[in-house]
Short mmCIF file of C-alpha atoms in Angstrom, two decimals:
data_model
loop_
_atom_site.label_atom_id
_atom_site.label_comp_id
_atom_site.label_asym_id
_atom_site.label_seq_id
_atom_site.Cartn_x
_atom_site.Cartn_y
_atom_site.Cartn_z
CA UNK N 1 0.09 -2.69 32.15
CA UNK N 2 -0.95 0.46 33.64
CA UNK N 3 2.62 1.83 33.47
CA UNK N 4 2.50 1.38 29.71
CA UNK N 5 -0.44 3.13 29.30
CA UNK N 6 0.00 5.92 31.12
CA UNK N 7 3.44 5.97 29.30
CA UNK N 8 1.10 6.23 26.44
CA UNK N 9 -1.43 8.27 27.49
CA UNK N 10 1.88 10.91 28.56
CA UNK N 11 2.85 11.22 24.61
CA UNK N 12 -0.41 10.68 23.59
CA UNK N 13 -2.93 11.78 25.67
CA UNK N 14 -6.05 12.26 23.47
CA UNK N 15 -5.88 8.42 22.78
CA UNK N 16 -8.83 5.99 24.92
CA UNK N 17 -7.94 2.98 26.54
CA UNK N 18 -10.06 1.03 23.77
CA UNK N 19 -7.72 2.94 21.51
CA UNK N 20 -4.75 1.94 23.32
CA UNK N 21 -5.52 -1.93 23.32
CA UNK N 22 -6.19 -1.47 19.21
CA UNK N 23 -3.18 0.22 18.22
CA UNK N 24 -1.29 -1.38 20.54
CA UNK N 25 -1.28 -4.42 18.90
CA UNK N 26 -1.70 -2.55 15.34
CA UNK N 27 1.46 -1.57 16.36
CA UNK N 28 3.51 -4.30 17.07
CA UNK N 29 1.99 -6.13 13.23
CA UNK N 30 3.61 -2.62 11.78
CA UNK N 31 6.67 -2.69 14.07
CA UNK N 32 7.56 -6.74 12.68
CA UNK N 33 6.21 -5.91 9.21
CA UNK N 34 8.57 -2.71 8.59
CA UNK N 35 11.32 -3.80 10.66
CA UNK N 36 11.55 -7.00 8.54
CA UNK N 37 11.15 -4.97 5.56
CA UNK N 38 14.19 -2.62 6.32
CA UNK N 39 16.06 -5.34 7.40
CA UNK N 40 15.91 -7.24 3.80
CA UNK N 41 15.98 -4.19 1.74
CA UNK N 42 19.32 -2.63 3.10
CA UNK N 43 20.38 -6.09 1.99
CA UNK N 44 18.52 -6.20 -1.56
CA UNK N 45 21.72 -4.46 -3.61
CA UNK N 46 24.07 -6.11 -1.41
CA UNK N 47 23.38 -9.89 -2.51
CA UNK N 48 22.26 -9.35 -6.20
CA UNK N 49 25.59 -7.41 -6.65
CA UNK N 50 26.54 -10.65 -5.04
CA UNK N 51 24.57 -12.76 -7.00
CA UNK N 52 24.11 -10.98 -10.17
CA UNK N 53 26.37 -7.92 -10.50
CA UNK N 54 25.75 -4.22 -9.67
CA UNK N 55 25.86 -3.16 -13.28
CA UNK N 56 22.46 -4.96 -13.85
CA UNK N 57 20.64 -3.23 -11.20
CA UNK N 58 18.60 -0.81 -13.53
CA UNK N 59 17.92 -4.04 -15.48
CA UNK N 60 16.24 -5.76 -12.09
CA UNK N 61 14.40 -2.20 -11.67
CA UNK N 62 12.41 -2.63 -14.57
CA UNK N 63 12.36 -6.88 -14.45
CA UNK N 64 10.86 -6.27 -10.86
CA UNK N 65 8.61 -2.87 -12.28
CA UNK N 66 6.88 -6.19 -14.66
CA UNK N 67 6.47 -8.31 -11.68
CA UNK N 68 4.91 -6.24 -9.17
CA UNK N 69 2.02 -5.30 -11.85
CA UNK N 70 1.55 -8.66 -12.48
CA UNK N 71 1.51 -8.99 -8.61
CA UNK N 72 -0.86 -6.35 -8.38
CA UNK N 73 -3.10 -7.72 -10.59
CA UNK N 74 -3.05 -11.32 -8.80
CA UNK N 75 -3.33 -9.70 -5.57
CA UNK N 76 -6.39 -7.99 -7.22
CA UNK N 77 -8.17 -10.99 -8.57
CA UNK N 78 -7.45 -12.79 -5.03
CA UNK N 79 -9.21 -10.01 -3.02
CA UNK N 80 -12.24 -11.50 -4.83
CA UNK N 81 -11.92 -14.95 -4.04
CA UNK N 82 -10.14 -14.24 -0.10
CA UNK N 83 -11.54 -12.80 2.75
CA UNK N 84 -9.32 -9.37 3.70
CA UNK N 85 -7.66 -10.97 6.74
CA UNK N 86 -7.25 -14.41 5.27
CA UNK N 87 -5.90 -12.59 2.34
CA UNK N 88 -3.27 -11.11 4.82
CA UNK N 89 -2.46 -14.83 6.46
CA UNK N 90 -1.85 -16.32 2.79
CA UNK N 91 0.48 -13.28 2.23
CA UNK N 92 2.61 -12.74 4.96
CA UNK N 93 3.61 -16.26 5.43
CA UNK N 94 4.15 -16.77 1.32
CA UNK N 95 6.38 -14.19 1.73
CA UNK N 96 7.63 -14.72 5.49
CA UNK N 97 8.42 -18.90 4.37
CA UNK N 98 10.28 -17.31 0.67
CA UNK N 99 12.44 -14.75 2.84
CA UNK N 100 13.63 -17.86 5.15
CA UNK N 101 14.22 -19.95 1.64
CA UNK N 102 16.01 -17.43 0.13
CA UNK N 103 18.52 -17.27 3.36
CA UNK N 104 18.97 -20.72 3.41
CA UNK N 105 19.66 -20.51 -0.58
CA UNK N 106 22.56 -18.08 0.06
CA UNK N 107 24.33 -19.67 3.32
CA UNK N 108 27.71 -19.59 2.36
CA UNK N 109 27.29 -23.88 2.53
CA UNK N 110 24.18 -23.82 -0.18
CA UNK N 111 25.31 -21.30 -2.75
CA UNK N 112 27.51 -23.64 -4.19
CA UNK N 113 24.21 -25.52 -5.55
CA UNK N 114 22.88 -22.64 -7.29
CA UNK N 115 24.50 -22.50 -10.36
CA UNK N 116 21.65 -21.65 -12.70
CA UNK N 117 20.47 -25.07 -15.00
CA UNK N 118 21.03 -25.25 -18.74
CA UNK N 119 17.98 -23.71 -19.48
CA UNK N 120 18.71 -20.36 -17.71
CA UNK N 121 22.36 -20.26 -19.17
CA UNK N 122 20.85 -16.51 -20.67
CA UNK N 123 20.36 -14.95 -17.37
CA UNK N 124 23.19 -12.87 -16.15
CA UNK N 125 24.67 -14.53 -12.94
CA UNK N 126 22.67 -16.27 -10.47
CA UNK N 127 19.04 -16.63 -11.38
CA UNK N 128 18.34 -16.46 -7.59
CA UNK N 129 19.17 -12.78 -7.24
CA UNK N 130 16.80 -11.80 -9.80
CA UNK N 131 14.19 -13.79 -7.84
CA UNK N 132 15.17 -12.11 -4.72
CA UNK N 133 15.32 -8.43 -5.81
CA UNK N 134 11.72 -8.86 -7.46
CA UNK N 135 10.01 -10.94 -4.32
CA UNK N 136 11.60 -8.22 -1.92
CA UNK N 137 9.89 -5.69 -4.47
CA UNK N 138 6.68 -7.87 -4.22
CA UNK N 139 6.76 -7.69 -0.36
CA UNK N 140 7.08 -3.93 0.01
CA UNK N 141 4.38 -3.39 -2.26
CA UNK N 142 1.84 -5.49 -0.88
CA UNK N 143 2.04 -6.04 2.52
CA UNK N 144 2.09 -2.73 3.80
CA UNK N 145 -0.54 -2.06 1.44
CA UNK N 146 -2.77 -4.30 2.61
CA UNK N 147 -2.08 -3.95 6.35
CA UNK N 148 -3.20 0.27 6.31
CA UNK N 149 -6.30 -0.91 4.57
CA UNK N 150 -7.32 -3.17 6.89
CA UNK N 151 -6.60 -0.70 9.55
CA UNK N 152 -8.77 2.00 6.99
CA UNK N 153 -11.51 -0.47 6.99
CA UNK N 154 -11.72 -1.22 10.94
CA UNK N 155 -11.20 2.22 12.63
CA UNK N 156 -13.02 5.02 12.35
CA UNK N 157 -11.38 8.68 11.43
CA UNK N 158 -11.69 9.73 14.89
CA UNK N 159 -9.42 6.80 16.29
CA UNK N 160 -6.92 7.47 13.64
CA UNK N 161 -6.36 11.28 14.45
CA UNK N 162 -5.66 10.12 18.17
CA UNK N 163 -3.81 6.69 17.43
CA UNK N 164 -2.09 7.14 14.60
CA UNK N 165 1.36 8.58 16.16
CA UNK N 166 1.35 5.47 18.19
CA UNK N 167 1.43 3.66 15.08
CA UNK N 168 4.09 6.03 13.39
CA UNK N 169 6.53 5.22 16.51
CA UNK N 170 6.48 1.87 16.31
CA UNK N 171 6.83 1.50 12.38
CA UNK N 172 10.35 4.22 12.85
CA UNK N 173 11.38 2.16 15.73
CA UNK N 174 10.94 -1.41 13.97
CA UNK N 175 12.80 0.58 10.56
CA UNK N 176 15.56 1.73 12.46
CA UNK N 177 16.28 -1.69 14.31
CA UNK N 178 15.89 -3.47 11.25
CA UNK N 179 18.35 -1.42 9.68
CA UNK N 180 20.43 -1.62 12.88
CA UNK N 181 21.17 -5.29 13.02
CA UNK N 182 22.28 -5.57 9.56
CA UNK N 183 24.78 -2.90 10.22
CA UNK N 184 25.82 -4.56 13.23
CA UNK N 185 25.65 -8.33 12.43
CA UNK N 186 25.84 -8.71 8.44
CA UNK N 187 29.98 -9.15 9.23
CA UNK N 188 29.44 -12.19 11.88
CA UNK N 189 25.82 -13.47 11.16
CA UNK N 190 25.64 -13.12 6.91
CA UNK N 191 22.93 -12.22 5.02
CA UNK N 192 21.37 -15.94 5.00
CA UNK N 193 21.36 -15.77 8.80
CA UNK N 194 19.70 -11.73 8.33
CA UNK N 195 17.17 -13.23 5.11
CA UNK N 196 16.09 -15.79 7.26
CA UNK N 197 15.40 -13.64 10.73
CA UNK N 198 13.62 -11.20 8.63
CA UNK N 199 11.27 -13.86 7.62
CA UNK N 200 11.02 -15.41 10.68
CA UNK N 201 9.33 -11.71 11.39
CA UNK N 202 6.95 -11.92 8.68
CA UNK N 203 5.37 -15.26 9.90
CA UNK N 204 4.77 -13.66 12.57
CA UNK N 205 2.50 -11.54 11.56
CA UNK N 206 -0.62 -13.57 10.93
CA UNK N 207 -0.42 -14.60 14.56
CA UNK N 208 -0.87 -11.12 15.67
CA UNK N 209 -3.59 -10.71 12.85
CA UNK N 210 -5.33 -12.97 14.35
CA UNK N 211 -4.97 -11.39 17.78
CA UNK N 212 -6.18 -8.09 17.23
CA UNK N 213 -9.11 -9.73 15.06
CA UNK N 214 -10.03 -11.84 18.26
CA UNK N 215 -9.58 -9.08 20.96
CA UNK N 216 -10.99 -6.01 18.82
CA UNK N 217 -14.05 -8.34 18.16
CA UNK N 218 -14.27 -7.33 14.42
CA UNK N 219 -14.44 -10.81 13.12
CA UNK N 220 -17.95 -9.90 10.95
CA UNK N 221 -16.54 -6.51 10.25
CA UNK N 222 -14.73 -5.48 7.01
CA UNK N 223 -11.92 -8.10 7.35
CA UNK N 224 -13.75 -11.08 7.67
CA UNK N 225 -16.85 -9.95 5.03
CA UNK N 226 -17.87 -12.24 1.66
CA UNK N 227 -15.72 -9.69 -0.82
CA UNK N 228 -17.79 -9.31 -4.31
CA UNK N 229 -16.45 -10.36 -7.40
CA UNK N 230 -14.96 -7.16 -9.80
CA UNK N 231 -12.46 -6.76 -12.31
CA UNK N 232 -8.41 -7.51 -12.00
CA UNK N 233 -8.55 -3.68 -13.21
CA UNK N 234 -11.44 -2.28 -10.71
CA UNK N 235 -8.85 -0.29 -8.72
CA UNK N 236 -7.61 1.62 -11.95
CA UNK N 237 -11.12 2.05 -13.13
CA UNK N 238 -11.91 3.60 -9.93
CA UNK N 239 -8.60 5.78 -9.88
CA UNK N 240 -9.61 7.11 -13.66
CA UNK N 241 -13.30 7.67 -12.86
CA UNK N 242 -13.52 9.05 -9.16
CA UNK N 243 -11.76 12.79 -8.66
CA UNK N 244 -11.48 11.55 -5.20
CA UNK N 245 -9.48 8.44 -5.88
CA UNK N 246 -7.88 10.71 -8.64
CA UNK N 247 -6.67 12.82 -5.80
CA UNK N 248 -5.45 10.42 -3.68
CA UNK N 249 -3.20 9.14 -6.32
CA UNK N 250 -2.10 12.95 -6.52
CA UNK N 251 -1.19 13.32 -2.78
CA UNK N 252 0.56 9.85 -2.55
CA UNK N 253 3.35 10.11 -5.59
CA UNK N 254 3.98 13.51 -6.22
CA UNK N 255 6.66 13.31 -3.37
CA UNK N 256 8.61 10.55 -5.16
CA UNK N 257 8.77 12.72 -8.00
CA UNK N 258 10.17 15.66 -6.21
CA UNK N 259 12.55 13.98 -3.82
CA UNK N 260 14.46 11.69 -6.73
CA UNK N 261 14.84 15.38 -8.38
CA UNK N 262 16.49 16.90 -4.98
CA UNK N 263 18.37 13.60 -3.74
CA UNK N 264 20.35 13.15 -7.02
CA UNK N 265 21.11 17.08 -6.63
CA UNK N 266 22.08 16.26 -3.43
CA UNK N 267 24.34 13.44 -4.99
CA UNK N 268 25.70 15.32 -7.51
CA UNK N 269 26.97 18.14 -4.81
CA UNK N 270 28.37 15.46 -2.63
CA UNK N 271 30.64 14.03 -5.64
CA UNK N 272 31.97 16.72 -6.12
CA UNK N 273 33.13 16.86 -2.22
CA UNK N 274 34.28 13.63 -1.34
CA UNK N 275 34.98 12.26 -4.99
CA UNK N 276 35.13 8.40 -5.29
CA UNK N 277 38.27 8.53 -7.07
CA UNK N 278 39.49 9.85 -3.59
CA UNK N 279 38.50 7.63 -0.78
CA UNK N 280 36.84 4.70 -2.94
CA UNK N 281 33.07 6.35 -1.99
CA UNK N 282 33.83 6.00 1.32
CA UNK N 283 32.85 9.92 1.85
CA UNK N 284 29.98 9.58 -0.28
CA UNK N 285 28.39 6.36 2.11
CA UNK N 286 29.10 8.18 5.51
CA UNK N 287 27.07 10.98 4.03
CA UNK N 288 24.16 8.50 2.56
CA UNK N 289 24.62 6.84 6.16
CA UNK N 290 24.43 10.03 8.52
CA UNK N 291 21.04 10.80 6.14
CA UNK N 292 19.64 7.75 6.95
CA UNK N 293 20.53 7.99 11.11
CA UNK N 294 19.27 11.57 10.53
CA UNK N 295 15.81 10.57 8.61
CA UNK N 296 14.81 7.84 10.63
CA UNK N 297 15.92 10.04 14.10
CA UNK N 298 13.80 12.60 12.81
CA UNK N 299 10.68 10.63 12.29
CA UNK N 300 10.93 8.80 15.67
CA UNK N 301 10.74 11.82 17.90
CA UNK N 302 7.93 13.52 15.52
CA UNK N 303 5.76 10.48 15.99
CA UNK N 304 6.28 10.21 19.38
CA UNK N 305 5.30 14.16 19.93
CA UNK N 306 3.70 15.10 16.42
CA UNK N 307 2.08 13.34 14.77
CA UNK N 308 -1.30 12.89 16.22
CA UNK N 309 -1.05 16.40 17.99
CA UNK N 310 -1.38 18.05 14.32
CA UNK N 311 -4.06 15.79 13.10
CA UNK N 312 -5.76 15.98 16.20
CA UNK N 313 -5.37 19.95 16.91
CA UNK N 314 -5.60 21.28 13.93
CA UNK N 315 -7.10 18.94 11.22
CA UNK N 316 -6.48 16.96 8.27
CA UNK N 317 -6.44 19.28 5.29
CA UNK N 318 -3.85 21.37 7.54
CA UNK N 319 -1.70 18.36 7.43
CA UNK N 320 -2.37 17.26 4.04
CA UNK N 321 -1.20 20.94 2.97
CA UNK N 322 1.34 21.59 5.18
CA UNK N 323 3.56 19.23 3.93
CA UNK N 324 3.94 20.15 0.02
CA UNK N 325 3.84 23.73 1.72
CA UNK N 326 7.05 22.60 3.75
CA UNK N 327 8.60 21.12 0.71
CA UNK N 328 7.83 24.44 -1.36
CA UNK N 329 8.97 26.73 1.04
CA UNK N 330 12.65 24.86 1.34
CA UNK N 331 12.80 24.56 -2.87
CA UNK N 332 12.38 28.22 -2.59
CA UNK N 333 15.41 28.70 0.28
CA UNK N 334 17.63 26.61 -2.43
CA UNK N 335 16.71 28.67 -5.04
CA UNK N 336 17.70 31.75 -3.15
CA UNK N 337 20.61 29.91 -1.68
CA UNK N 338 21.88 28.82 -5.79
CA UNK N 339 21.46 32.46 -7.20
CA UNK N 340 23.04 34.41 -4.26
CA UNK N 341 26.14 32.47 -5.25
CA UNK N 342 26.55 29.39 -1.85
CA UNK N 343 29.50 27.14 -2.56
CA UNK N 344 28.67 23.47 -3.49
CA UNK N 345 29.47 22.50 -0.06
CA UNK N 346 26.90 24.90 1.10
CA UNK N 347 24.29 23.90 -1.35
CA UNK N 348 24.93 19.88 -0.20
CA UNK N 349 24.15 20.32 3.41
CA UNK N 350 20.84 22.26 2.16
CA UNK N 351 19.91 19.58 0.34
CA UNK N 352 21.14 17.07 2.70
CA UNK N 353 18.75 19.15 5.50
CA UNK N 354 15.55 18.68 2.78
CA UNK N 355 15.76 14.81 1.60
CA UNK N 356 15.81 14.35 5.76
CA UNK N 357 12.88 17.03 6.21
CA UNK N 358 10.88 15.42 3.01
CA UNK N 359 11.67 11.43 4.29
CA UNK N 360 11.16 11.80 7.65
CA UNK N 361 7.67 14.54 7.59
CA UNK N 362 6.49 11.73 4.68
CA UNK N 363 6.24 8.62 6.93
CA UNK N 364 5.18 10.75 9.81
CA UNK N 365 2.65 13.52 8.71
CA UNK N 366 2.32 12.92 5.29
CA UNK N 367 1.67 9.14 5.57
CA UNK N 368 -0.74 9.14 8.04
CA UNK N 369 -2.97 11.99 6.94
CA UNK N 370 -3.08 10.38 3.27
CA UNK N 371 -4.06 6.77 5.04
CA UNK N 372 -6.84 8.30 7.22
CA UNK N 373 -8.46 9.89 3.85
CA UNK N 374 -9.12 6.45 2.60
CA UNK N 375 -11.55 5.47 5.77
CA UNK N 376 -15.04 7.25 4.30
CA UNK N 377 -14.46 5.22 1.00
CA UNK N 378 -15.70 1.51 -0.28
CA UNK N 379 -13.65 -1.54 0.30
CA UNK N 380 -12.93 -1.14 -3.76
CA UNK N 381 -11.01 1.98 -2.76
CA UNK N 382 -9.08 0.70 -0.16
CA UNK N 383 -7.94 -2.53 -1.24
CA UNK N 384 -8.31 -2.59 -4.97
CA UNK N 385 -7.58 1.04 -5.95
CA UNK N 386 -5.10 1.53 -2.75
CA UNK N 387 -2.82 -1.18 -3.98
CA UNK N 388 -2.64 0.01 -7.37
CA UNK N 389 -1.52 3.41 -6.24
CA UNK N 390 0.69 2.34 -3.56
CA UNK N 391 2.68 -0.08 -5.95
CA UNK N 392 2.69 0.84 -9.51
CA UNK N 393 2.25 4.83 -8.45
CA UNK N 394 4.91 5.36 -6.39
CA UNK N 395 7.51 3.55 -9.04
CA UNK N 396 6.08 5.30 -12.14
CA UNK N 397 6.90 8.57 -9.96
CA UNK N 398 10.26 7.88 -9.13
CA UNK N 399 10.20 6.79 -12.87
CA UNK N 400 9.82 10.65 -13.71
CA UNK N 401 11.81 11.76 -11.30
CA UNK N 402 14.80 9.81 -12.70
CA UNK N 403 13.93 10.88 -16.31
CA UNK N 404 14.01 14.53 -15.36
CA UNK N 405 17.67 13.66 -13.76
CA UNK N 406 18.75 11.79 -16.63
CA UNK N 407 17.89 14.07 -18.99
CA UNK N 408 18.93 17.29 -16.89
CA UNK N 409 21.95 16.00 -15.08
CA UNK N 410 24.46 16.28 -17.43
CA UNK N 411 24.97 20.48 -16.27
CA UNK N 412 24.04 21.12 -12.75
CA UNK N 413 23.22 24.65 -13.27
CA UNK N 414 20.28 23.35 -15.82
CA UNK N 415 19.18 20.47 -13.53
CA UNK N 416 19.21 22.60 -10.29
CA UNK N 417 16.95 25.84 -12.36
CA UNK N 418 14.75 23.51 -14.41
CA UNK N 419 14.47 20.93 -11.73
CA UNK N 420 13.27 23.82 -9.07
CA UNK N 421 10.95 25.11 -11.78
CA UNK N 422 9.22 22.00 -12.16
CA UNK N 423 9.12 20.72 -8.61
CA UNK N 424 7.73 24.16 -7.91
CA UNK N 425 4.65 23.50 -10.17
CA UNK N 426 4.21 20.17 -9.04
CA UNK N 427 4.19 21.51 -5.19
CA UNK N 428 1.11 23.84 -6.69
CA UNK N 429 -0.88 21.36 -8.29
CA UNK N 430 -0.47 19.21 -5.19
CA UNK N 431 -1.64 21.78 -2.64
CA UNK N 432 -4.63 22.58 -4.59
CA UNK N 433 -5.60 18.74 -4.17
CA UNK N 434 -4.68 18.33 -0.56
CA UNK N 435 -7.36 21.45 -0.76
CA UNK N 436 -9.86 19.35 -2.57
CA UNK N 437 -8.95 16.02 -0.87
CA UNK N 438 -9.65 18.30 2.76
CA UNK N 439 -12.78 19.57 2.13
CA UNK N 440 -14.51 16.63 0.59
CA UNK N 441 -13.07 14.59 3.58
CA UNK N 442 -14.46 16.66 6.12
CA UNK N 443 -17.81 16.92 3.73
CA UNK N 444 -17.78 13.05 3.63
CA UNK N 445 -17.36 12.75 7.68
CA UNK N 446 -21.02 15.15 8.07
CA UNK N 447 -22.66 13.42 5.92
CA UNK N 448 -21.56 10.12 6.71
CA UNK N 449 -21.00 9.37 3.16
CA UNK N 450 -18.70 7.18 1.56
CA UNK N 451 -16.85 7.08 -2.10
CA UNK N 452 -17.44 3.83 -4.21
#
């Protein structure tokens, strides 16, 4: 034990051996939660083009768009009737016992059963790959949700500056093996075998709940208090009354926006070099493939060595500004790139170097500075408002980002000025929040004040 933590204490040394017992096992819940996460979603197209067909994928977008608001609002009303942590018990094995179904539904022995009845003769395909696609919507929209508000709720800002990375680390490491063993085993295990593993993961979770709950000795903190009856709509009231909450909304989504913009550029570019009508896609999905190596890569070694250096050394509105700074200052270096006349090969590696800068800096700077900003704030905020933002937020960006594309994409030259233009302004707005968000943070910490 000792070796481990002065492994720890080598990449993170700021970090107290209290510290280092908490996020320790904070860590491994975020390491089985994400890692079962990516291992399902790499397979979420895969089996409703299965089960469905690929052409109705924009049709399950907006089917599953429905159901996580109504999940949203459920998940609302129950955070008045549940306490936090038996809130996240109920959840994660719902969810961890419906992955394990839904691999057991699609063995290649069971499928043969699920022809849909006579009274879903209307749905296109299997009715089972519609209910997939939305529960593995459902999943990534709650869960991690409510895990980083729990964490909001029992550590103090502090803690998080210094802990943080170790957190960061583990969530990379459990994406990139999740990822990993569907690219290895999908050929020899199957997807049921994969569905069912990943839930197996999820039911795990509670257990470890329950651990840190036990060894932290929080039990009468903020996860195990009476919650107080509000509205299903609380956390939108609070997000269209509170500048704060306002701004928190700001520095979550305006990303998504901005990075559908530059990835579909990014796609468009790489058409045009390895066409499909060449090599079947083939050079198309190496490229998508290296990103993802690249991303994940990326965000491993800057939590192991960044991520709580920056929040520790040189504060949180430098991080929360950094980051749209970063993304600014590399729209720019496209810009410049475009007009002094780079090839389309050029241009896709530059924007093949940004969607791995914007990914991989989001989960590991931008992530963590956004989650610590929600600890001087009421458990309305963090669980009500949070999950709100979080879900329906970060689709209705990518929303807008995908209607700028659509309606821009049809001439490169137009999408790639326009799309600059706007992502520019977007970047401005946003810094002057992560401004506002900084300072009334820091405001909030010396005067030991909290928004409700």
């Amino acid at each position: 034990m000792s070796y481990v933590k002065r492994m720890i204490h080598f990449f993170w040394p700021a970090i107290s051996d209290e510290d280092i017992s908490r996020f320790g096992i904070l860590s491994s819940i975020y390491f089985f939660l994400i890692g079962a996460y990516w291992l399902i979603r790499v397979m979420k197209d895969p089996l409703f083009a299965s089960l469905v067909g690929y052409s109705y994928q924009p049709f399950a977008k907006m089917v599953s768009l429905i159901t996580v608001i109504l999940g949203v609002l459920f998940y609302n009303k129950l955070l008045d009737v549940l306490r936090r942590n038996t809130l996240f018990y109920s959840l994660a094995l719902f969810f961890g016992v419906g992955f394990v179904i839904i691999g057991y539904c699609t063995l290649p022995t069971t499928q043969v059963f699920l022809e849909n009845p006579s009274w879903l003769q209307w749905v296109p395909g299997r009715f089972l790959g519609w209910v997939a696609y939305c529960f593995i919507e459902l999943y990534g929209s709650l869960m991690p949700a409510l895990f980083l508000s729990i964490i909001a709720s029992t550590i103090s800002a502090s803690s998080a500056k210094t802990g943080w990375g170790l957190l960061a680390f583990f969530a990379q490491l459990g994406a990139i093996l999740g990822a990993g063993l569907v690219t290895l085993y999908t050929k020899t295990l199957g997807i049921g075998v994969l569905f069912a593993i990943g839930g197996a993961s999820v039911c795990i979770l509670p257990f470890l709940m329950r651990w840190y709950i036990k060894t932290t000795d929080i039990e009468a903190s903020s996860t195990g208090e009476k919650p107080q009856k509000t509205s299903m709509i609380e956390g939108l009231k609070l997000i269209l009354s509170r500048p704060y909450v306002a701004g928190l909304l700001v520095v979550t989504v305006t990303y998504e926006i901005i990075s559908t913009i530059v990835e579909f550029q990014m796609g468009l570019c790489a058409t045009q070099i390895y066409p499909t009508a060449a090599d079947g896609g083939a050079g198309f999905a190496w490229l998508k493939g290296l990103q993802g190596v690249s991303t994940n890569t990326l965000a491993l070694v800057f939590a192991l060595l960044g991520t709580s250096f920056f929040m520790r050394k040189f504060g949180l509105k430098f991080c929360l500004v950094s980051y749209p700074a970063l993304i600014g200052s590399s729209i720019v270096i496209l810009l410049g790139m475009y007009l002094c006349g780079a090839t389309t090969y050029t241009l896709m590696w530059g924007f093949f170097a940004s969607v791995i800068m914007y990914k991989a800096f989001s989960y590991t700077l931008n992530n963590p500075s956004k989650e610590v900003i929600y600890i001087p704030t009421s458990k309305d905020v963090k669980f009500k408002a949070k999950s709100w933002i979080d879900a329906f937020g970060n689709r209705t960006s990518k929303g807008i980002g995908s209607t700028v594309t659509a309606s821009l994409g049809s001439h490169f030259p137009t999408l790639f000025i326009f799309g600059s233009f706007i992502s520019l302004g977007l970047i401005l707005g946003w810094i002057l929040v992560a401004l506002f968000m900084g300072t009334t943070f820091n405001k909030l910490q010396e005067e030991q004040k909290i928004i409700e």
